[in-house]
Amino acid sequence: MKKSVSVILCAILSVTALAQRAEVHIVSCNDVHAKIENMPRLAAIVDSLRAEYPGLLVLSAGDNRTGEPLNDMYDLPAYPMVALMNQIGFDATTLGNHEFDSGPAGLSRLIDLANFPHICANVFPEPKWGMHLRPYEIFDVNGISVAVIGAVEIGPAGIPDSHPDNCKGISFKPVQETLQQYFWLREKCNVVLLLTHIGYEADVELSKDVPWADLIVGGHSHTQIAGGEIHNGILITQNVNRLQRVTHITLTLENGKVVDKKAENIEVGTFPGENVACAQLLKFFSANPDFQRTLCELTAPLTSAEELGCLMAESFRVMGKADVGFVNAGGIRYSTHEAGPFTVADVLRLDPFGNDAVMLELTGEELKQMLLACNAADGYGFPKVSGIECELIRDKKDPTKLKDVRIIWPDGSKCDLKNKKKIYKVVTNSYAAAVSASPRKDQGHAMNYLTSQMIIDYLDGKGSVDFSGVCHLREATK
Amino acid sequence: MKVKVNRRSVDIFDGARARDAVLRYLVLRKMDVSLIRQAEFYDALGHPIGADSPLAEGQVIKVKNI
């Protein structure tokens, strides 16, 4: 009889112990940058994991947008990603620096259209934006309370890495000191997860300051971590950008405390299977008629890369409010266009690289040296310019070699190369700024303004445009 | 800003990405810029990073397969 009672007691104790052991499963992505064609496969991954783990949390560590014109140039910019994330059933996202790319009003609209909360503790929008951000959210995963606290990187200028105009009317606080204010969530919840968009190195630093957190699901630096890494007792995860991989995190809890943390990467691009509803939604967004929208009418056909390059350089100069604009010759992707409508799609074919605009402040001599350096590195000919005329001086023995260039202002005067006090604002694309390794004091700064968007903004609503025969380069006659 | 690519100091515009710094590195080393298409990018600790990874002042990156 005594033996039977012992067996029954052991069985009850085992059942209790089992009941006190639980798992939390999370799928996380970061820096998707609107890789919308991978979203149906991500949806299939989520579906299969959710079938096995019904309480699955699906999280994004920010920068969901910016990188795919179908998404970023949608009528309501970046709405396709929000719609696809709604379809997949994301539980939360934090803000990445690129979430600010359509300004506070645009971000506010997207947050309202999302079926999941946007969590970011160090962002404080003015009430006029009606931006429904939350610093944290507590999720109930089969009786386990999981606190998710969000944070975004703050750059040297005191704002995330976006155009300053996009951050007007929003204040930001440092990540580390902000997150410390949420220590109380440790007492309240079984799991504390930091959903950050601050970069891998900053995540490792942060782990020293928040030993009370269980894990950091990170983004921003596009760092591929194999599964997860433990730093200072905290599990840190992140994947390379554009949805190549996601991370499946498994937290094991005993008596309500995390006792084991594991993470594995799942390849998205090669995952066999797609969610049908998500695939249909993608098809709908891919057939966006807005791409065929006419920006302006070309009154005459464009018959050379020179003319199209001048159009690009003029867009950079005007939209960048600069004295000079230029584009490397290799950055012009076609050389003819018939007269008539010039569409958004035409711009995206002309400038498909996703280059950012870069603003530099240069002396006349520095500008000349930069143009020569761009010519030498690009290999497709002299850059196309706006705001100046350039006289190309060839080597007499080898006319294929460019010896020098003479810069002439629109009034016909020559650029004074000896005047080091006169500074010119110059806008070019990030490729030209990178390959032009000439001596200059100012290396410039990225404007967080895509050059393709500059061209669209320049042409949009202009009515008729004529760049036929426009050429700002000529061969020197003496 | 200054960053390091394969231990070489590279002066590049603020807001540059890993790809931009490696392009400048290739030019400084008089290598063909088209090698950027096959380049593999890593952080200072050897983690793979994306070509679009944002860079900060003083950051160290490595590039392979060029």
Coordinates of C-alpha atoms in Angstrom, one line a residue:
Chain A
M1 CA 0.0 0.0 0.0
K2 CA 2.9 2.3 1.0
K3 CA 4.6 1.6 -2.3
S4 CA 1.5 2.5 -4.3
V5 CA 1.2 5.8 -2.5
S6 CA 4.8 6.6 -3.2
V7 CA 4.4 5.9 -6.9
I8 CA 1.3 8.1 -7.1
L9 CA 3.1 10.9 -5.3
C10 CA 6.1 10.6 -7.6
A11 CA 3.8 10.8 -10.6
I12 CA 2.0 13.9 -9.3
L13 CA 5.4 15.6 -8.6
S14 CA 6.6 14.8 -12.1
V15 CA 3.5 16.2 -13.6
T16 CA 3.9 19.4 -11.5
A17 CA 7.6 19.7 -12.6
L18 CA 6.5 19.3 -16.2
A19 CA 3.8 21.9 -15.8
Q20 CA 6.4 24.3 -14.5
R21 CA 8.6 23.9 -17.6
A22 CA 7.6 25.9 -20.6
E23 CA 9.0 27.2 -23.9
V24 CA 8.6 30.5 -25.7
H25 CA 9.2 30.5 -29.4
I26 CA 10.0 33.7 -31.4
V27 CA 10.7 34.3 -35.1
S28 CA 12.6 37.5 -35.7
C29 CA 13.7 39.4 -38.7
N30 CA 15.5 42.7 -39.2
D31 CA 16.4 45.1 -41.9
V32 CA 13.9 43.6 -44.4
H33 CA 14.3 46.8 -46.4
A34 CA 11.1 45.9 -48.3
K35 CA 12.3 42.7 -49.8
I36 CA 8.6 42.0 -50.6
E37 CA 9.2 39.1 -52.9
N38 CA 10.5 37.0 -49.9
M39 CA 7.4 37.8 -47.8
P40 CA 5.3 34.8 -49.0
R41 CA 8.1 32.5 -48.1
L42 CA 8.5 34.2 -44.7
A43 CA 4.7 33.7 -44.2
A44 CA 5.1 30.0 -45.0
I45 CA 7.9 29.7 -42.4
V46 CA 5.7 31.5 -39.8
D47 CA 2.7 29.2 -40.7
S48 CA 4.7 26.0 -40.2
L49 CA 6.2 27.2 -36.9
R50 CA 2.9 28.5 -35.7
A51 CA 1.3 25.1 -36.4
E52 CA 3.9 23.5 -34.0
Y53 CA 4.1 26.4 -31.5
P54 CA 0.7 28.2 -31.3
G55 CA 2.0 31.0 -29.1
L56 CA 4.8 31.9 -31.6
L57 CA 5.8 35.6 -31.4
V58 CA 6.8 37.2 -34.7
L59 CA 8.9 40.3 -34.3
S60 CA 10.8 42.7 -36.5
A61 CA 13.8 44.8 -35.3
G62 CA 13.1 47.6 -37.7
D63 CA 14.0 49.0 -41.2
N64 CA 11.0 47.2 -42.7
R65 CA 11.0 49.6 -45.6
T66 CA 13.3 51.5 -48.0
G67 CA 15.1 49.4 -50.7
E68 CA 12.3 48.4 -53.1
P69 CA 10.6 51.0 -55.3
L70 CA 7.4 48.9 -55.5
N71 CA 7.1 49.5 -51.7
D72 CA 8.7 52.9 -51.2
M73 CA 7.0 54.6 -54.1
Y74 CA 3.6 53.2 -53.5
D75 CA 0.8 55.8 -53.4
L76 CA 1.0 55.6 -49.6
P77 CA 4.8 55.0 -49.3
A78 CA 5.7 51.7 -47.6
Y79 CA 2.1 50.5 -47.2
P80 CA 2.8 47.2 -49.1
M81 CA 5.2 46.0 -46.4
V82 CA 2.7 46.9 -43.7
A83 CA -0.1 45.0 -45.5
L84 CA 2.2 42.0 -45.9
M85 CA 3.2 42.1 -42.3
N86 CA -0.5 42.3 -41.3
Q87 CA -1.2 39.3 -43.4
I88 CA 1.7 37.3 -41.8
G89 CA 0.5 38.3 -38.4
F90 CA 3.5 40.1 -37.0
D91 CA 3.1 40.7 -33.3
A92 CA 5.4 43.8 -33.1
T93 CA 8.1 45.9 -34.7
T94 CA 10.4 48.5 -33.4
L95 CA 11.3 51.5 -35.5
G96 CA 14.4 51.5 -37.6
N97 CA 16.0 54.7 -38.8
H98 CA 14.4 54.2 -42.2
E99 CA 10.9 54.0 -40.7
F100 CA 11.2 57.8 -40.6
D101 CA 11.8 58.1 -44.3
S102 CA 8.4 59.4 -45.2
G103 CA 8.3 61.9 -42.3
P104 CA 6.3 61.9 -39.2
A105 CA 2.9 62.2 -40.9
G106 CA 3.7 59.2 -43.2
L107 CA 4.9 57.1 -40.4
S108 CA 1.9 58.0 -38.3
R109 CA -0.4 56.8 -41.1
L110 CA 1.5 53.5 -41.5
I111 CA 1.4 52.8 -37.7
D112 CA -2.4 53.3 -37.8
L113 CA -2.7 50.9 -40.7
A114 CA -0.6 48.2 -38.9
N115 CA -2.4 45.4 -37.0
F116 CA 0.6 45.2 -34.7
P117 CA 2.2 47.7 -32.3
H118 CA 5.2 49.8 -33.2
I119 CA 7.4 49.7 -30.0
C120 CA 10.1 52.2 -29.4
A121 CA 10.9 53.6 -26.0
N122 CA 13.3 56.4 -27.0
V123 CA 11.1 58.2 -29.6
F124 CA 8.9 61.0 -28.5
P125 CA 6.7 62.5 -31.2
E126 CA 4.8 65.7 -30.7
P127 CA 1.1 65.1 -30.1
K128 CA 0.2 66.8 -33.4
W129 CA 1.4 63.8 -35.3
G130 CA -1.0 61.5 -33.5
M131 CA 1.7 58.8 -33.7
H132 CA 0.6 55.8 -31.7
L133 CA 3.9 54.5 -30.5
R134 CA 4.4 52.3 -27.4
P135 CA 7.6 52.1 -25.4
Y136 CA 6.9 48.4 -24.6
E137 CA 4.3 45.7 -24.9
I138 CA 3.6 42.7 -22.7
F139 CA 2.6 39.6 -24.5
D140 CA 0.9 36.6 -22.9
V141 CA 2.4 33.5 -24.5
N142 CA 0.5 30.5 -23.1
G143 CA 0.6 32.0 -19.6
I144 CA 4.2 33.3 -19.9
S145 CA 4.5 37.1 -19.8
V146 CA 7.0 38.4 -22.3
A147 CA 7.9 42.1 -22.2
V148 CA 9.2 43.6 -25.4
I149 CA 10.9 47.0 -25.2
G150 CA 12.0 48.8 -28.4
A151 CA 14.7 51.3 -29.2
V152 CA 16.2 52.9 -32.3
E153 CA 19.8 54.2 -32.9
I154 CA 20.4 57.9 -32.4
G155 CA 23.2 59.3 -34.6
P156 CA 25.7 62.1 -33.9
A157 CA 23.1 64.7 -35.0
G158 CA 20.8 63.5 -32.2
I159 CA 18.3 61.9 -34.6
P160 CA 18.2 58.5 -36.4
D161 CA 20.0 58.2 -39.7
S162 CA 17.3 59.7 -41.9
H163 CA 16.8 63.1 -43.5
P164 CA 16.5 65.8 -40.8
D165 CA 13.2 67.0 -42.3
N166 CA 11.8 63.5 -41.6
C167 CA 12.4 63.8 -37.9
K168 CA 11.0 67.3 -37.3
G169 CA 8.6 67.5 -34.4
I170 CA 10.0 64.3 -32.8
S171 CA 12.5 64.2 -30.0
F172 CA 14.8 61.3 -29.2
K173 CA 16.6 60.1 -26.0
P174 CA 19.7 58.0 -25.7
V175 CA 19.1 54.3 -25.9
Q176 CA 20.9 53.0 -22.8
E177 CA 19.5 55.5 -20.3
T178 CA 16.0 55.1 -21.7
L179 CA 16.0 51.3 -21.5
Q180 CA 17.2 51.5 -17.9
Q181 CA 13.9 53.1 -17.0
Y182 CA 12.1 49.8 -17.8
F183 CA 14.0 47.7 -15.3
W184 CA 10.7 47.3 -13.4
L185 CA 9.4 45.1 -16.2
R186 CA 11.9 42.5 -15.0
E187 CA 10.0 42.1 -11.7
K188 CA 6.6 42.0 -13.6
C189 CA 7.4 39.6 -16.5
N190 CA 8.9 36.2 -17.0
V191 CA 10.9 37.2 -20.1
V192 CA 12.4 40.6 -21.0
L193 CA 13.2 41.1 -24.7
L194 CA 14.9 44.2 -26.1
L195 CA 13.9 44.8 -29.7
T196 CA 16.6 47.2 -30.9
H197 CA 17.7 48.9 -34.0
I198 CA 21.1 50.1 -32.9
G199 CA 23.6 47.7 -34.5
Y200 CA 25.5 44.6 -33.3
E201 CA 28.4 46.4 -31.6
A202 CA 26.0 48.7 -29.7
D203 CA 23.9 45.6 -28.8
V204 CA 27.0 44.0 -27.3
E205 CA 27.7 47.2 -25.3
L206 CA 24.1 47.4 -24.2
S207 CA 24.3 43.9 -22.9
K208 CA 26.8 45.1 -20.2
D209 CA 24.3 47.7 -19.0
V210 CA 21.1 45.6 -18.9
P211 CA 22.0 42.3 -17.3
W212 CA 18.3 42.1 -16.3
A213 CA 17.2 41.4 -19.9
D214 CA 17.1 37.9 -21.3
L215 CA 17.7 38.7 -25.0
I216 CA 18.3 41.4 -27.5
V217 CA 16.8 40.9 -31.0
G218 CA 18.8 43.4 -32.9
G219 CA 19.1 45.1 -36.3
H220 CA 20.7 48.0 -38.1
S221 CA 24.2 46.8 -38.8
H222 CA 23.0 43.9 -41.1
T223 CA 25.3 41.6 -39.1
Q224 CA 24.9 37.9 -39.8
I225 CA 25.1 36.1 -36.5
A226 CA 25.1 32.3 -36.6
G227 CA 22.1 31.5 -34.6
G228 CA 22.6 33.7 -31.5
E229 CA 25.6 34.8 -29.4
I230 CA 25.6 35.1 -25.6
H231 CA 27.2 38.3 -24.4
N232 CA 27.2 39.1 -20.7
G233 CA 24.6 36.4 -20.2
I234 CA 22.2 37.9 -22.8
L235 CA 21.4 36.2 -26.1
I236 CA 21.9 38.5 -29.1
T237 CA 20.5 37.8 -32.5
Q238 CA 20.6 39.6 -35.9
N239 CA 20.6 38.7 -39.6
V240 CA 22.0 40.2 -42.7
N241 CA 19.5 42.5 -44.5
R242 CA 16.8 41.9 -47.2
L243 CA 15.2 38.9 -45.6
Q244 CA 17.8 36.3 -46.5
R245 CA 17.4 34.7 -43.1
V246 CA 15.2 34.9 -40.0
T247 CA 16.0 33.6 -36.5
H248 CA 14.0 31.1 -34.6
I249 CA 14.6 31.6 -30.9
T250 CA 13.6 29.1 -28.3
L251 CA 13.5 30.1 -24.6
T252 CA 13.1 27.4 -22.0
L253 CA 11.6 28.4 -18.7
E254 CA 11.4 26.6 -15.4
N255 CA 9.3 27.9 -12.6
G256 CA 8.7 31.1 -14.6
K257 CA 12.4 31.8 -15.2
V258 CA 14.5 31.5 -18.4
V259 CA 16.9 28.7 -18.0
D260 CA 18.0 28.1 -21.6
K261 CA 18.2 30.2 -24.7
K262 CA 18.7 28.9 -28.2
A263 CA 18.6 30.4 -31.7
E264 CA 18.9 29.1 -35.2
N265 CA 18.8 30.7 -38.6
I266 CA 16.2 29.8 -41.2
E267 CA 17.0 30.5 -44.8
V268 CA 14.1 32.4 -46.4
G269 CA 15.1 32.6 -50.0
T270 CA 15.2 28.9 -50.5
F271 CA 12.4 27.9 -48.2
P272 CA 10.1 25.4 -50.0
G273 CA 6.6 26.8 -50.1
E274 CA 4.8 30.1 -50.1
N275 CA 1.7 31.4 -48.3
V276 CA -0.9 31.7 -51.0
A277 CA -2.7 34.7 -49.6
C278 CA 0.6 36.6 -49.2
A279 CA 1.6 35.6 -52.7
Q280 CA -1.6 37.1 -54.1
L281 CA -1.1 40.3 -52.1
L282 CA 2.4 40.5 -53.5
K283 CA 1.1 40.1 -57.0
F284 CA -1.4 42.9 -56.4
F285 CA 1.3 45.3 -55.2
S286 CA 3.7 44.3 -58.0
A287 CA 1.2 45.4 -60.6
N288 CA 1.2 48.9 -59.3
P289 CA -0.2 51.2 -61.9
D290 CA 1.5 54.1 -60.1
F291 CA 4.8 53.1 -61.8
Q292 CA 3.3 54.0 -65.2
R293 CA 2.3 57.4 -63.9
T294 CA 3.5 60.2 -66.2
L295 CA 5.7 62.7 -64.5
C296 CA 6.1 65.0 -67.4
E297 CA 6.1 65.1 -71.3
L298 CA 9.4 65.2 -73.2
T299 CA 8.8 67.7 -76.0
A300 CA 11.6 66.1 -78.1
P301 CA 13.3 62.7 -78.1
L302 CA 16.4 62.2 -76.1
T303 CA 19.1 60.6 -78.3
S304 CA 22.2 60.4 -76.1
A305 CA 23.4 59.5 -72.6
E306 CA 24.7 63.0 -72.5
E307 CA 21.2 64.5 -72.6
L308 CA 19.8 62.0 -70.0
G309 CA 22.9 62.5 -67.8
C310 CA 22.3 66.3 -68.0
L311 CA 18.7 65.7 -66.9
M312 CA 19.9 63.6 -63.9
A313 CA 22.6 66.1 -62.9
E314 CA 20.1 69.0 -63.2
S315 CA 17.7 67.1 -60.9
F316 CA 20.5 66.6 -58.3
R317 CA 21.5 70.3 -58.5
V318 CA 18.0 71.7 -58.2
M319 CA 16.5 69.3 -55.7
G320 CA 19.8 69.4 -53.6
K321 CA 19.7 73.3 -53.7
A322 CA 23.3 73.1 -54.9
D323 CA 25.6 75.1 -57.2
V324 CA 26.7 72.0 -59.2
G325 CA 25.3 68.6 -59.8
F326 CA 27.0 65.7 -61.5
V327 CA 26.5 62.0 -62.2
N328 CA 29.1 59.5 -63.2
A329 CA 28.7 58.4 -66.8
G330 CA 28.3 54.7 -65.8
G331 CA 25.3 55.7 -63.7
I332 CA 23.1 56.5 -66.7
R333 CA 21.5 53.2 -67.7
Y334 CA 20.0 54.0 -71.1
S335 CA 20.8 56.5 -73.8
T336 CA 17.6 57.2 -75.7
H337 CA 14.0 58.0 -74.9
E338 CA 11.2 58.9 -77.3
A339 CA 9.3 62.1 -77.1
G340 CA 6.1 61.9 -75.0
P341 CA 5.4 60.7 -71.5
F342 CA 8.2 60.2 -69.1
T343 CA 7.1 57.9 -66.3
V344 CA 8.1 56.8 -62.8
A345 CA 9.2 53.5 -64.3
D346 CA 11.4 55.4 -66.8
V347 CA 13.2 57.1 -63.9
L348 CA 13.7 53.8 -62.1
R349 CA 15.2 52.2 -65.2
L350 CA 17.4 55.2 -65.7
D351 CA 18.7 55.2 -62.1
P352 CA 18.1 51.8 -60.7
F353 CA 20.9 51.5 -58.2
G354 CA 19.3 52.9 -55.1
N355 CA 22.1 55.4 -54.7
D356 CA 21.8 58.0 -52.1
A357 CA 22.6 61.7 -52.9
V358 CA 25.7 63.1 -51.3
M359 CA 26.3 66.8 -50.7
L360 CA 29.8 68.2 -50.6
E361 CA 31.3 71.6 -50.1
L362 CA 34.2 72.1 -52.4
T363 CA 36.6 74.8 -53.7
G364 CA 36.9 75.2 -57.5
E365 CA 40.2 73.2 -57.5
E366 CA 38.6 70.4 -55.4
L367 CA 35.6 70.2 -57.7
K368 CA 37.9 69.9 -60.7
Q369 CA 40.0 67.2 -59.1
M370 CA 36.9 65.3 -58.1
L371 CA 35.5 65.4 -61.6
L372 CA 38.8 64.1 -63.0
A373 CA 38.9 61.4 -60.3
C374 CA 35.4 60.3 -61.1
N375 CA 36.3 60.1 -64.8
A376 CA 39.3 58.0 -64.1
A377 CA 37.6 55.5 -61.7
D378 CA 34.2 55.2 -63.5
G379 CA 35.6 54.1 -66.9
Y380 CA 32.5 55.2 -68.9
G381 CA 33.5 58.7 -69.7
F382 CA 33.5 62.2 -68.2
P383 CA 30.7 62.8 -65.6
K384 CA 27.6 64.7 -66.8
V385 CA 27.2 68.0 -65.1
S386 CA 24.8 70.7 -64.3
G387 CA 25.4 74.3 -63.2
I388 CA 28.8 74.4 -65.0
E389 CA 30.2 73.8 -68.4
C390 CA 33.4 71.7 -68.7
E391 CA 36.1 72.0 -71.4
L392 CA 37.9 68.8 -71.8
I393 CA 41.6 69.1 -72.5
R394 CA 43.1 66.0 -74.2
D395 CA 46.6 64.7 -74.2
K396 CA 48.1 65.8 -77.6
K397 CA 49.9 62.6 -78.1
D398 CA 47.1 60.3 -77.0
P399 CA 43.7 62.1 -77.4
T400 CA 42.0 59.2 -75.7
K401 CA 43.6 60.4 -72.4
L402 CA 42.1 63.3 -70.6
K403 CA 44.8 65.7 -69.4
D404 CA 42.8 68.4 -67.7
V405 CA 39.4 70.1 -67.5
R406 CA 38.5 73.7 -67.5
I407 CA 35.4 74.7 -65.5
I408 CA 33.3 77.5 -66.8
W409 CA 30.3 79.1 -65.1
P410 CA 27.0 79.8 -66.9
D411 CA 28.0 83.5 -67.3
G412 CA 31.0 82.4 -69.3
S413 CA 33.6 83.2 -66.6
K414 CA 36.3 80.6 -65.8
C415 CA 36.3 79.0 -62.4
D416 CA 39.0 80.5 -60.2
L417 CA 40.9 77.5 -59.1
K418 CA 43.3 79.5 -56.8
N419 CA 40.5 80.9 -54.7
K420 CA 40.3 78.6 -51.6
K421 CA 37.8 80.7 -49.8
K422 CA 35.0 80.4 -52.4
I423 CA 33.1 77.2 -51.6
Y424 CA 30.6 75.5 -53.9
K425 CA 27.8 73.2 -52.9
V426 CA 28.0 70.1 -55.0
V427 CA 25.5 67.1 -55.2
T428 CA 26.3 63.8 -56.7
N429 CA 25.4 60.2 -56.1
S430 CA 27.0 58.0 -53.5
Y431 CA 28.8 55.8 -56.1
A432 CA 30.5 58.8 -57.6
A433 CA 31.3 60.2 -54.2
A434 CA 32.9 56.9 -53.2
V435 CA 35.0 56.2 -56.3
S436 CA 36.2 59.8 -56.7
A437 CA 39.3 59.6 -54.4
S438 CA 40.6 63.1 -55.0
P439 CA 42.1 65.4 -52.3
R440 CA 39.4 67.5 -50.6
K441 CA 38.7 68.8 -47.1
D442 CA 35.0 67.8 -47.2
Q443 CA 34.2 64.2 -48.0
G444 CA 30.5 65.2 -47.9
H445 CA 27.5 63.7 -46.2
A446 CA 24.7 61.4 -47.4
M447 CA 21.5 63.4 -47.8
N448 CA 19.2 60.4 -47.1
Y449 CA 17.5 61.3 -50.4
L450 CA 17.7 58.7 -53.2
T451 CA 18.9 60.1 -56.4
S452 CA 16.0 58.4 -58.2
Q453 CA 13.6 60.1 -55.9
M454 CA 15.3 63.4 -56.7
I455 CA 14.7 62.9 -60.4
I456 CA 11.1 62.0 -59.8
D457 CA 10.6 65.1 -57.5
Y458 CA 12.3 67.3 -60.1
L459 CA 10.2 66.1 -63.0
D460 CA 6.9 65.6 -61.3
G461 CA 4.3 68.1 -62.3
K462 CA 6.7 69.9 -64.5
G463 CA 4.4 69.7 -67.5
S464 CA 6.8 69.6 -70.5
V465 CA 10.6 69.2 -70.4
D466 CA 13.2 69.6 -73.1
F467 CA 16.7 68.2 -72.7
S468 CA 17.2 67.5 -76.4
G469 CA 20.6 68.7 -77.5
V470 CA 21.6 69.7 -73.9
C471 CA 25.3 69.2 -73.4
H472 CA 27.6 70.8 -70.8
L473 CA 30.8 69.2 -72.0
R474 CA 32.9 70.3 -74.9
E475 CA 36.4 69.6 -76.2
A476 CA 38.9 72.4 -75.7
T477 CA 39.9 73.9 -79.0
K478 CA 43.2 75.2 -77.7
Chain B
M1 CA 34.4 60.1 -41.5
K2 CA 37.3 57.7 -41.2
V3 CA 36.7 53.9 -41.2
K4 CA 39.1 51.0 -41.8
V5 CA 38.9 48.5 -44.6
N6 CA 41.3 45.6 -44.3
R7 CA 43.3 47.7 -41.9
R8 CA 43.6 50.5 -44.4
S9 CA 42.2 53.9 -43.3
V10 CA 39.6 55.2 -45.7
D11 CA 38.2 58.7 -45.6
I12 CA 34.6 58.6 -46.8
F13 CA 31.4 60.7 -46.6
D14 CA 29.2 60.7 -43.5
G15 CA 26.4 58.2 -43.9
A16 CA 28.4 55.9 -46.2
R17 CA 27.7 52.2 -46.3
A18 CA 30.1 49.3 -46.4
R19 CA 29.9 49.2 -50.2
D20 CA 30.9 52.9 -50.4
A21 CA 33.9 52.4 -48.2
V22 CA 35.0 49.3 -50.1
L23 CA 34.6 51.1 -53.4
R24 CA 37.0 53.9 -52.1
Y25 CA 39.3 51.2 -50.8
L26 CA 39.5 49.6 -54.3
V27 CA 40.2 52.9 -55.9
L28 CA 42.9 53.7 -53.4
R29 CA 44.5 50.3 -54.0
K30 CA 44.2 50.9 -57.8
M31 CA 42.1 47.8 -58.1
D32 CA 39.1 47.4 -60.5
V33 CA 36.0 48.9 -59.0
S34 CA 33.9 46.1 -60.7
L35 CA 35.3 43.7 -58.1
I36 CA 32.7 45.2 -55.7
R37 CA 30.2 42.8 -57.4
Q38 CA 32.0 39.7 -55.9
A39 CA 33.2 41.3 -52.6
E40 CA 32.2 39.7 -49.3
F41 CA 31.8 42.0 -46.4
Y42 CA 32.6 41.3 -42.7
D43 CA 32.7 43.2 -39.5
A44 CA 35.7 43.5 -37.2
L45 CA 34.8 40.2 -35.5
G46 CA 34.4 38.3 -38.7
H47 CA 30.6 38.3 -38.9
P48 CA 29.2 38.6 -42.4
I49 CA 27.5 41.9 -43.0
G50 CA 25.5 43.3 -45.8
A51 CA 26.9 45.6 -48.5
D52 CA 24.3 48.1 -47.4
S53 CA 25.4 48.0 -43.8
P54 CA 25.6 51.5 -42.3
L55 CA 29.0 52.6 -41.1
A56 CA 30.0 54.8 -38.2
E57 CA 33.1 56.9 -37.5
G58 CA 36.1 54.6 -36.7
Q59 CA 34.3 51.4 -37.7
V60 CA 36.5 48.5 -38.9
I61 CA 35.3 46.2 -41.7
K62 CA 37.0 43.5 -43.7
V63 CA 36.4 42.6 -47.4
K64 CA 37.3 39.3 -48.9
N65 CA 37.0 37.7 -52.4
I66 CA 38.5 40.7 -54.3

